[in-house]
Coordinates of C-alpha atoms in Angstrom, one line a residue:
X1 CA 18.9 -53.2 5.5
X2 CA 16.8 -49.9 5.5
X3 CA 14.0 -49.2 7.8
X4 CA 10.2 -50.1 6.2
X5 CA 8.5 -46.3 5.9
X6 CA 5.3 -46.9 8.3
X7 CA 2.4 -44.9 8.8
X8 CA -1.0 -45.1 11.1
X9 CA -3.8 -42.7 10.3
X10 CA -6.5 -41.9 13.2
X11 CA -9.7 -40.6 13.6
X12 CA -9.5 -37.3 15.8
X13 CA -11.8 -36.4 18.5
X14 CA -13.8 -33.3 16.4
X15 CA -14.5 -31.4 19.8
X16 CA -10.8 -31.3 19.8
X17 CA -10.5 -29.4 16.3
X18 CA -13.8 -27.7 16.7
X19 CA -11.5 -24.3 15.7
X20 CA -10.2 -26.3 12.4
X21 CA -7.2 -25.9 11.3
X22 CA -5.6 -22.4 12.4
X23 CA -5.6 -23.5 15.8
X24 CA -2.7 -25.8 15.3
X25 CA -0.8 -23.3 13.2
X26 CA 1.5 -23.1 16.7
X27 CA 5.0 -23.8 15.6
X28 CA 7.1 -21.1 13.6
X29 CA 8.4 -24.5 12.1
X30 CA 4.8 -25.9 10.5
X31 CA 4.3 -27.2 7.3
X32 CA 0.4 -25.9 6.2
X33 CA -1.9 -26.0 3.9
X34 CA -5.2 -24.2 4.5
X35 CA -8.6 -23.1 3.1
X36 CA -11.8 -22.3 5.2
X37 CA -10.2 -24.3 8.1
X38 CA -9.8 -27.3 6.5
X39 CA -6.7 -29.1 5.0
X40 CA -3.9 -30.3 6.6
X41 CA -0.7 -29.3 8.7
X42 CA 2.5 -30.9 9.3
X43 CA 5.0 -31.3 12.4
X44 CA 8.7 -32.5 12.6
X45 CA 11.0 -33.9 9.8
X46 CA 11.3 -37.5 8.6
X47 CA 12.8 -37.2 5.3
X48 CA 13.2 -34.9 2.9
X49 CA 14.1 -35.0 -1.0
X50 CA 15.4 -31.9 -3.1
X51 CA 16.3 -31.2 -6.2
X52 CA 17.3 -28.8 -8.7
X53 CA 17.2 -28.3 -12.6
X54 CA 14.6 -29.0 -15.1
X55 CA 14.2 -32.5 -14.0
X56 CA 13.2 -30.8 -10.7
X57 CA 9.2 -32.5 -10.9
X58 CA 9.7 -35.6 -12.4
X59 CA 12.7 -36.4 -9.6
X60 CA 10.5 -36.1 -7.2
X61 CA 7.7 -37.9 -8.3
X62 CA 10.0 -40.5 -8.5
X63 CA 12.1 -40.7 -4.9
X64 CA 7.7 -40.0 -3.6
X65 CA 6.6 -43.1 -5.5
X66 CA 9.5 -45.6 -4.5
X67 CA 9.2 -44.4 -0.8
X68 CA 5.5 -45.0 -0.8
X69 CA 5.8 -48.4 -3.1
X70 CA 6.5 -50.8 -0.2
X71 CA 5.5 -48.7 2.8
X72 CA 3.2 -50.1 5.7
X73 CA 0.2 -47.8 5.8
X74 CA -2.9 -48.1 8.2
X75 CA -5.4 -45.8 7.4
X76 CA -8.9 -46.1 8.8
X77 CA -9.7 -42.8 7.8
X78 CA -9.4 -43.3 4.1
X79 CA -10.0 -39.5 2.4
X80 CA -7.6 -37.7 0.2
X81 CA -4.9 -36.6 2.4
X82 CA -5.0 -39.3 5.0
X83 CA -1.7 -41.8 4.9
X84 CA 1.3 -40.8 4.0
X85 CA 1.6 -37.2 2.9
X86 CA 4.6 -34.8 1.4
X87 CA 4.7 -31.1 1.7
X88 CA 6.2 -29.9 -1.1
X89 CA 7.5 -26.2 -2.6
X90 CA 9.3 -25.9 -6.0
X91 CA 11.5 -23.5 -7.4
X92 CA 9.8 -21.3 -10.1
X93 CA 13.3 -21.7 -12.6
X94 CA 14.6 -24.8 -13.9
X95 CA 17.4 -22.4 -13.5
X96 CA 16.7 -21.1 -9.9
X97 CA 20.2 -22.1 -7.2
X98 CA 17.4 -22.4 -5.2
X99 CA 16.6 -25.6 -3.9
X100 CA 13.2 -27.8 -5.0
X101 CA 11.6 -29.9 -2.1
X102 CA 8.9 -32.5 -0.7
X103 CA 8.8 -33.6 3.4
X104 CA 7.6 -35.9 4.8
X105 CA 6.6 -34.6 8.4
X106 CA 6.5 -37.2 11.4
X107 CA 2.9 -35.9 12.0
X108 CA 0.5 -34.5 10.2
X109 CA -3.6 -33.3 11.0
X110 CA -6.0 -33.4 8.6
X111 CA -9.7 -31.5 9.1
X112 CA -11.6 -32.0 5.5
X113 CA -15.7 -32.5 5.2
X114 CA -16.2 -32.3 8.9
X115 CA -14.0 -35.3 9.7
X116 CA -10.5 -34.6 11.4
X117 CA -7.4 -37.2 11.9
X118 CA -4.4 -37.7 12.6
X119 CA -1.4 -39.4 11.1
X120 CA 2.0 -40.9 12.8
X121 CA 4.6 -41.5 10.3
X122 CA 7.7 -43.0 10.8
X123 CA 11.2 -45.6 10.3
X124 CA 10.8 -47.3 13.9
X125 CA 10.5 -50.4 13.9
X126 CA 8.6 -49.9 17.1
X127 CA 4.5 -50.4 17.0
X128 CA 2.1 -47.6 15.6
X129 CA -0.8 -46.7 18.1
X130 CA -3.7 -44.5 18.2
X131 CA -2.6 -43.7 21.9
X132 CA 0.9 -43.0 20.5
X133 CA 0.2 -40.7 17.8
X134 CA -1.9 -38.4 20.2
X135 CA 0.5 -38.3 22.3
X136 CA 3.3 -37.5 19.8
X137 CA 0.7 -35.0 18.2
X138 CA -0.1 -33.7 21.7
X139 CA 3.9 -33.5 22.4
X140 CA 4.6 -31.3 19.2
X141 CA 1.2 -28.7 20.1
X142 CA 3.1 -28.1 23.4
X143 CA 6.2 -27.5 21.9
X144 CA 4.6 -24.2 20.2
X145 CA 6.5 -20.8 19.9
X146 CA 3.2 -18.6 19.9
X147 CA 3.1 -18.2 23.6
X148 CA -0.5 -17.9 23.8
X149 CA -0.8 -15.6 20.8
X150 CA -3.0 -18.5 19.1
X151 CA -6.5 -18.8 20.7
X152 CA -7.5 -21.9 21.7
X153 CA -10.5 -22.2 20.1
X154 CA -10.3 -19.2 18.0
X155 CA -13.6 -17.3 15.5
X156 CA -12.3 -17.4 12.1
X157 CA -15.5 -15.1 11.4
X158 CA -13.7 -12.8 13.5
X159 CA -10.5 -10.2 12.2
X160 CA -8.9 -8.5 14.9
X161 CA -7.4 -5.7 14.4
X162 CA -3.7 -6.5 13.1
X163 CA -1.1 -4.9 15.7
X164 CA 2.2 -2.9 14.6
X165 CA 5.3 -4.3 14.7
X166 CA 7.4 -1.7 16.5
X167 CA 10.5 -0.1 14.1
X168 CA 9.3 -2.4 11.2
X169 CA 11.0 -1.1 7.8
X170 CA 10.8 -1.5 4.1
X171 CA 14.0 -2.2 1.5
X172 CA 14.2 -2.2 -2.4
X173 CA 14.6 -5.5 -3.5
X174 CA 16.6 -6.0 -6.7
X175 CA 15.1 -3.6 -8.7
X176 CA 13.8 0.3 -7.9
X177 CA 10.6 0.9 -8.6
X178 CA 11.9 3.1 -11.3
X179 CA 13.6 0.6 -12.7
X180 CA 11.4 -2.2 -12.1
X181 CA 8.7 0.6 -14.2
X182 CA 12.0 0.7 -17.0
X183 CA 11.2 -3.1 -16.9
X184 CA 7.8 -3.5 -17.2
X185 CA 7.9 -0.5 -20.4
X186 CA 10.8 -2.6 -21.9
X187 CA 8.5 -5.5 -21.9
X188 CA 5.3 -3.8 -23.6
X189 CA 7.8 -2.8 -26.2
X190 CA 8.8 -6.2 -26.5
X191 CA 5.1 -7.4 -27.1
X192 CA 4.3 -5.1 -29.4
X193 CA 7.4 -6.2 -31.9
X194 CA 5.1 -9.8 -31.8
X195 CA 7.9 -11.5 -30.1
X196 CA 5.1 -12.4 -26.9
X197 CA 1.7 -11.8 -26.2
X198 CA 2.2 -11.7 -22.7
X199 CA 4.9 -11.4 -19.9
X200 CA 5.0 -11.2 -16.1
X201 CA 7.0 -9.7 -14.6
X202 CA 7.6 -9.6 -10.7
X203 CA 9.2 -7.8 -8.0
X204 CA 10.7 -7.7 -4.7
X205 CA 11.0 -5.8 -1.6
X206 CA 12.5 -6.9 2.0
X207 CA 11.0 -6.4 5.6
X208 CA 13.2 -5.8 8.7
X209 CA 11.0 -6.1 11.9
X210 CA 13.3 -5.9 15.0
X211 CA 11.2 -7.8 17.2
X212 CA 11.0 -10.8 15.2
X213 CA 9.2 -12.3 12.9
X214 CA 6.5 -15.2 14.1
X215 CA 5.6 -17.3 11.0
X216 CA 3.3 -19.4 13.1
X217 CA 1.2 -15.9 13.8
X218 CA 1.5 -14.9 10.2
X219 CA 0.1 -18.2 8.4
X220 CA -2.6 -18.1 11.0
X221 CA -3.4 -14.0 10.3
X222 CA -3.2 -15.1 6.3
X223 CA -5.8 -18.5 7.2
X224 CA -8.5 -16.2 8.9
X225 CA -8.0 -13.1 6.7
X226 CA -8.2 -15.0 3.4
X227 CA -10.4 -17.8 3.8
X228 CA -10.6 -18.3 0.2
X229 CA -6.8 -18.6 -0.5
X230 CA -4.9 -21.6 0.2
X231 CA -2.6 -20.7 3.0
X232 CA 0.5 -22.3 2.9
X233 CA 3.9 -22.8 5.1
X234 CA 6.9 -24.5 3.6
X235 CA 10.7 -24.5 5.0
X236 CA 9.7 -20.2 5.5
X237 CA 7.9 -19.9 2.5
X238 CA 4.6 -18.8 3.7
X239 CA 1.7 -16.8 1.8
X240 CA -2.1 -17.0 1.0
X241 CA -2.4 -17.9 -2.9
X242 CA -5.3 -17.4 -4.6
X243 CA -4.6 -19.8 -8.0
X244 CA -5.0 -23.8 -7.7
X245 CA -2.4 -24.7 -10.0
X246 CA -3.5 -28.7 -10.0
X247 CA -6.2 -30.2 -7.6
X248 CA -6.4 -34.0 -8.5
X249 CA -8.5 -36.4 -6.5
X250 CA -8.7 -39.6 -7.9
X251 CA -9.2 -39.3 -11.5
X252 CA -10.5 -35.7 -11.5
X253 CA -8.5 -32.7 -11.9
X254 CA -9.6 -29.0 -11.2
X255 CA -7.2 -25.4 -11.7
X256 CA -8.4 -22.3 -10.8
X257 CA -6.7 -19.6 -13.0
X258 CA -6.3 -15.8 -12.6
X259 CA -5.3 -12.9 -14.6
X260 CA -7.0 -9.6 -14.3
X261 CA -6.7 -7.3 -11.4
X262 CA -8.5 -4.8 -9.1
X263 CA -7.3 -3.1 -6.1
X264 CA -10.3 -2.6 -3.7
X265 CA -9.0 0.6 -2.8
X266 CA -9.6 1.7 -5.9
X267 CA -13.2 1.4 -5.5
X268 CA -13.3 4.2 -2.5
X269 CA -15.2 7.1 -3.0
X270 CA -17.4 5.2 -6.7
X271 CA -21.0 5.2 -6.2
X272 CA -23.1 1.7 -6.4
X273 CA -22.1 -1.4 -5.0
X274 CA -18.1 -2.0 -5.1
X275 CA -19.1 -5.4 -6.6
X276 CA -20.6 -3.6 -9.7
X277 CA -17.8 -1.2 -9.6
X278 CA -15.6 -4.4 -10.4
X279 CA -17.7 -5.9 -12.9
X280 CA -17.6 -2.6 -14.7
X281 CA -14.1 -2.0 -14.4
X282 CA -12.4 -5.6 -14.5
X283 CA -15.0 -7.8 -16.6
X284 CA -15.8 -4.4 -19.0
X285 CA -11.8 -3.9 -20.2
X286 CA -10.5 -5.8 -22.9
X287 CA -7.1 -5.7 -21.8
X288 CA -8.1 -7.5 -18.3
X289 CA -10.4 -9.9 -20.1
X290 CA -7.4 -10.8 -23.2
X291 CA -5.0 -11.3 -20.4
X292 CA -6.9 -13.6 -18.5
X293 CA -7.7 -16.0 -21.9
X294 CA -4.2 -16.1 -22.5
X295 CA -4.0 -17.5 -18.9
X296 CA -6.8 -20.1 -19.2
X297 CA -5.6 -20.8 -23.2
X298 CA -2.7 -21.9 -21.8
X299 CA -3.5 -23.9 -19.3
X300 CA -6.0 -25.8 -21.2
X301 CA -4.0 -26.9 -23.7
X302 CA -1.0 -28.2 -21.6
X303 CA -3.4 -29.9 -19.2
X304 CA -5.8 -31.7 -22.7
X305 CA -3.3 -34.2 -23.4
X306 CA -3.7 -36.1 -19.8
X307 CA -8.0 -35.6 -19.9
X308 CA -10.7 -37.7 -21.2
X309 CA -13.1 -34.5 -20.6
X310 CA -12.3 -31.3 -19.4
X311 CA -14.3 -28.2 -19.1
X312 CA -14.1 -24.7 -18.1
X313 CA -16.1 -21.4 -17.7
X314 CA -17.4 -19.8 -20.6
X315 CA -17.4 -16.6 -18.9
X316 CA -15.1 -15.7 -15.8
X317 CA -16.1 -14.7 -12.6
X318 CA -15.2 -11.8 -10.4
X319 CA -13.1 -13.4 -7.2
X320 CA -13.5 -11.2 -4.2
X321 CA -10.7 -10.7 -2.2
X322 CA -9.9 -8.6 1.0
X323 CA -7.4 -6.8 -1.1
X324 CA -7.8 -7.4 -4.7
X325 CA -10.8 -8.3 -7.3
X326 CA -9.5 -10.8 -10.2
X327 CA -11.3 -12.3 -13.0
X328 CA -10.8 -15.6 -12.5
X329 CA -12.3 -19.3 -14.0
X330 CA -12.1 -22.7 -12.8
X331 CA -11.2 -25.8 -14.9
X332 CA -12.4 -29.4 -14.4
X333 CA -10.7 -32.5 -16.4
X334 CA -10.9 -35.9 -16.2
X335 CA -8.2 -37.7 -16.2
X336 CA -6.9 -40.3 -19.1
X337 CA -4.4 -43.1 -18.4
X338 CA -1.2 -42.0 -20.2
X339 CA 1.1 -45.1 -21.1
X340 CA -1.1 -47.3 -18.6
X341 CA -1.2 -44.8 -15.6
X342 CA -3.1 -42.0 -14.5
X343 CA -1.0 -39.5 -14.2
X344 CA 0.4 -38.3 -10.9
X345 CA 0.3 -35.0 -9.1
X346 CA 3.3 -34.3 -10.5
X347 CA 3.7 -35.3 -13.9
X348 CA 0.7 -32.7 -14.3
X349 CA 3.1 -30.4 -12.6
X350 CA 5.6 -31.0 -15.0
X351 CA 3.5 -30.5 -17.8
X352 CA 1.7 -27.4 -16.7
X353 CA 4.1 -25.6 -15.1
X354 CA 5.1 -22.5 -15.6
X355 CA 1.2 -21.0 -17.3
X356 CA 0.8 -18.5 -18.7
X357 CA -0.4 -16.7 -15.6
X358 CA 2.9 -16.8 -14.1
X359 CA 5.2 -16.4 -17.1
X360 CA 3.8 -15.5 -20.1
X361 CA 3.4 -16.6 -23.6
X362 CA 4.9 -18.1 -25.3
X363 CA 6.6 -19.5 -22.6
X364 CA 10.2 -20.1 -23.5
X365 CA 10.5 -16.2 -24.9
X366 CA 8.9 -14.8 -22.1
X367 CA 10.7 -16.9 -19.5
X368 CA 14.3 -15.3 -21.4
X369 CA 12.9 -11.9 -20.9
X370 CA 12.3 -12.5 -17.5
X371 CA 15.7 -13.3 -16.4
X372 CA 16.8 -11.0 -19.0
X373 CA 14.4 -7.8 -17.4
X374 CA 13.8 -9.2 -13.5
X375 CA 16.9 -8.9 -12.3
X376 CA 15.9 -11.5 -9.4
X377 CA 16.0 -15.3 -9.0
X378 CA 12.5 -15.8 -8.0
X379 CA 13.4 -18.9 -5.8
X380 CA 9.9 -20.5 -4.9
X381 CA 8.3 -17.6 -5.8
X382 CA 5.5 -18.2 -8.6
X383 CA 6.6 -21.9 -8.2
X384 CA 4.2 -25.0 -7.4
X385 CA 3.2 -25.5 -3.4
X386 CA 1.2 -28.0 -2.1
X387 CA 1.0 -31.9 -0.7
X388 CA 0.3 -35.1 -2.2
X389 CA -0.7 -38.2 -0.9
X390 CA 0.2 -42.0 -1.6
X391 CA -3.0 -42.5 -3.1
X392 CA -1.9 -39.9 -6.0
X393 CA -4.2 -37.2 -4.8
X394 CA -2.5 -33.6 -4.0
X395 CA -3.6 -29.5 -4.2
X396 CA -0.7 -27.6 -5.8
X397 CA -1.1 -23.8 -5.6
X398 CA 1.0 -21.3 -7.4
X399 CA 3.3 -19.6 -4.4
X400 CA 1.6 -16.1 -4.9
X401 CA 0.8 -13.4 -2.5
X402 CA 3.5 -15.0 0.0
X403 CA 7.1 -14.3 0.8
X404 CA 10.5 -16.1 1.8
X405 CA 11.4 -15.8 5.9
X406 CA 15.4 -15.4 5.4
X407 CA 16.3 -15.0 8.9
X408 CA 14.0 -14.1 12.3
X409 CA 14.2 -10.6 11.5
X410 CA 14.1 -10.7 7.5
X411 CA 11.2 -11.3 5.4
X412 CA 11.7 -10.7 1.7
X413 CA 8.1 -10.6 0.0
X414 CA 7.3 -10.8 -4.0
X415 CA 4.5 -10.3 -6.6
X416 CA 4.3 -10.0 -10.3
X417 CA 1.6 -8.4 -12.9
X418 CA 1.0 -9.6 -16.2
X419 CA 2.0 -7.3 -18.9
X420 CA 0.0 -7.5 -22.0
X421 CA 0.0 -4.8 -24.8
X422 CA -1.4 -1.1 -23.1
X423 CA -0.1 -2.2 -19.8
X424 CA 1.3 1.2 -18.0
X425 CA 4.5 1.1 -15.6
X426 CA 2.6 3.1 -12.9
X427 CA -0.8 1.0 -13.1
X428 CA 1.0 -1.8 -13.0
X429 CA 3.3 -0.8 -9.2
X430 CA 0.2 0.3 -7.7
X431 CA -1.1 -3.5 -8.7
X432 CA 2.0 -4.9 -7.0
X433 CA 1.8 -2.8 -3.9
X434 CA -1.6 -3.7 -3.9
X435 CA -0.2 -8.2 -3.7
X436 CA 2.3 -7.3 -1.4
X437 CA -0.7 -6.2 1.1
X438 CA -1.8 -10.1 2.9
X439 CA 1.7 -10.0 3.7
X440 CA 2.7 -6.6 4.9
X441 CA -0.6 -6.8 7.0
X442 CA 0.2 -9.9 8.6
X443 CA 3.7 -8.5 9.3
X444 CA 2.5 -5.9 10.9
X445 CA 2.6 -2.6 8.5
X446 CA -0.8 -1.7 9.2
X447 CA -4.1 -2.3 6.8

């Protein structure tokens, strides 16, 4: 006879989480999930599912729903991410060796609207209290590897300088940047036979730093640096992704997409406002603004046949980044009941993943020209990351701007341009070097 799947969720003291979020980002172990101090992070290991394969989604919506289905679950905080919660980080390939996964932490915070909780989940039989889940919460913040590298109550209006990390070196990945410019000219050629309109195609590159490498310091660097990402942490994926792949509360659904890029370096030395300097520039070129309808095209029409309603910028915006500019829209959808149901977190998934924004289009020729040009299992890379809840709410980014921890001392980091007709090799390294820099800064290569 199994073990019932329990869970107490607790109001906590907001004096206590006055700093939000980042200031529990104090284990090189944490699960996170992070925007302007809010959202929630995860400690220990209950369970875990993974999977692998094109079933990858829909397996693990399953194993979620039958482990939530009977579970005890007191919650007297009631908001979307409260109860039981999965963190979750899914291989971008159907084809990927690289293991798809969701877990289930023994503790989890949660800061959202000015409210902050905490949750206890676990297979004990013994009794759930609020006393208990502090002090299990307070016995995992103690166990922290930062060694008072975390403030306790720390500014996130405030970016320190970033320090060095001493003998830190860069490798090629899987392909040169020679070849990897081959790659990207071999695609354009491609498109321009009409096989594709668009492809993207990413890279990789590998960081040694000798004295080690403290995830725990990076996703907080990543959280205060790019309050406008979601920062995430899964199993050593970590990064700061700009792109809401799903975001489903209830029955309402929102994406933010993105294609169309600008390094901010580029603006250096132009006259005016750098703002206007990316209007003119990124919202003024016709390639920028083709690739980025292909992106929200695509995503519109995988996401119409779960909505009741949806809607969507006419016009994009410019998103302003520390590094980059992108054009970028948002998309809001109601959702319809699809054989009874609403659909979960990630049935949408399934459905929408990979866009167009990650791939290309059409998506089963570009996806063969990306393992046919790449060279490189992406692994999580460009795959969904996120949580859900029992309630069927969940965020699911795209796993951009981020990297994979291999070891203590190896980091290997990615990112990817979309490749449209007129796309030029060089243009379109500098844009990658440009995605690799939220990383390499909170690694310590400088700014």
């Amino acid at each position: 006879m199994t073990s019932t799947f329990r869970t107490l969720t607790v109001p906590l003291d907001g004096n206590a989480s006055a700093g939000g979020l980042p200031q529990f980002l104090v284990r090189d172990d944490v699960l996170c999930w992070t925007r302007r101090e809010a959202g929630l992070v995860g400690f220990g290991e209950l369970t875990r599912f993974t999977a692998t394969g094109p079933e990858r989604f829909l397996e693990a919506d399953i194993w979620w729903r039958h482990l939530v289905l009977e579970a005890d679950i007191a919650d007297s905080v009631e908001l979307p991410g409260t109860g039981p919660v999965a963190f979750g980080s899914f291989a971008f390939s159907k084809k990927s060796a690289h293991e798809s996964r969701l877990v289930v932490p023994e503790i989890v915070v949660g800061v959202r609207d000015g409210k902050c909780w905490v949750t206890q989940m676990t297979f004990d039989d013994g009794e759930l209290t609020e006393a208990g889940a502090l002090a299990a919460l307070a016995g995992w913040l103690s166990g922290g590897s930062t060694q008072g590298e975390v403030d306790a109550e720390p500014d996130a209006a405030v970016v320190r300088p970033l320090p060095a990390a001493p003998g830190a070196t860069l490798h090629t990945g899987s392909l040169s940047e020679e070849d990897w410019m081959a790659a990207v000219a071999a695609g354009v050629e491609e498109i321009r036979t009409g096989a594709l309109e668009k492809l993207v195609l990413a890279r990789d590159i590998v960081a040694t730093v000798p004295s080690g490498v403290n995830a725990a310091k990076v996703l907080r660097e990543l959280a205060v640096r790019y309050r406008e990402c979601w920062t995430y942490g899964v199993d050593g994926l970590v990064g700061a992704t700009p792109e809401m792949l799903i975001q489903v509360e209830g029955r309402t659904a929102q994406a933010r997409v993105l294609a169309g890029t600008l390094d901010r370096r580029d603006a250096h030395g132009e006259d005016g406002i750098p703002m206007d300097y990316a209007e003119r520039v990124l919202a003024g070129s016709e390639k920028q603004r083709h690739e980025h309808e292909i992106a929200i095209q695509s995503l519109t029409s995988q996401l119409a046949p779960f909505s009741e309603a949806m809607n969507a910028h006419d016009e994009p915006f410019i998103l302003e980044l520390p590094n980059v500019w992108h054009l970028a829209s948002d998309v809001k959808a109601e959702l319809t009941e699809v054989e009874g149901h609403v659909p979960t977190c990630l049935a949408l998934i399934n459905a929408l993943h990979p866009t167009a924004a990650v791939c290309g289009t059409p998506t089963l020729v570009a996806g063969a020209l990306i393992r046919k040009l790449e060279h490189l299992d992406r692994g999580p890379y460009a795959g969904p990351v996120g949580w859900l809840d029992a309630a069927g709410n969940g965020e699911w980014g795209i796993a951009l701007r981020g990297a994979v921890i291999e070891d203590p001392h190896t980091v290997r980091l990615y990112a990817g341009c979309g490749i449209v007709d007129g796309s030029q090799p060089e243009a379109e390294l500098a844009e990658t070097w440009a995605k690799f820099r939220p990383m390499l800064e909170s690694l310590g290569f400088g700014n």
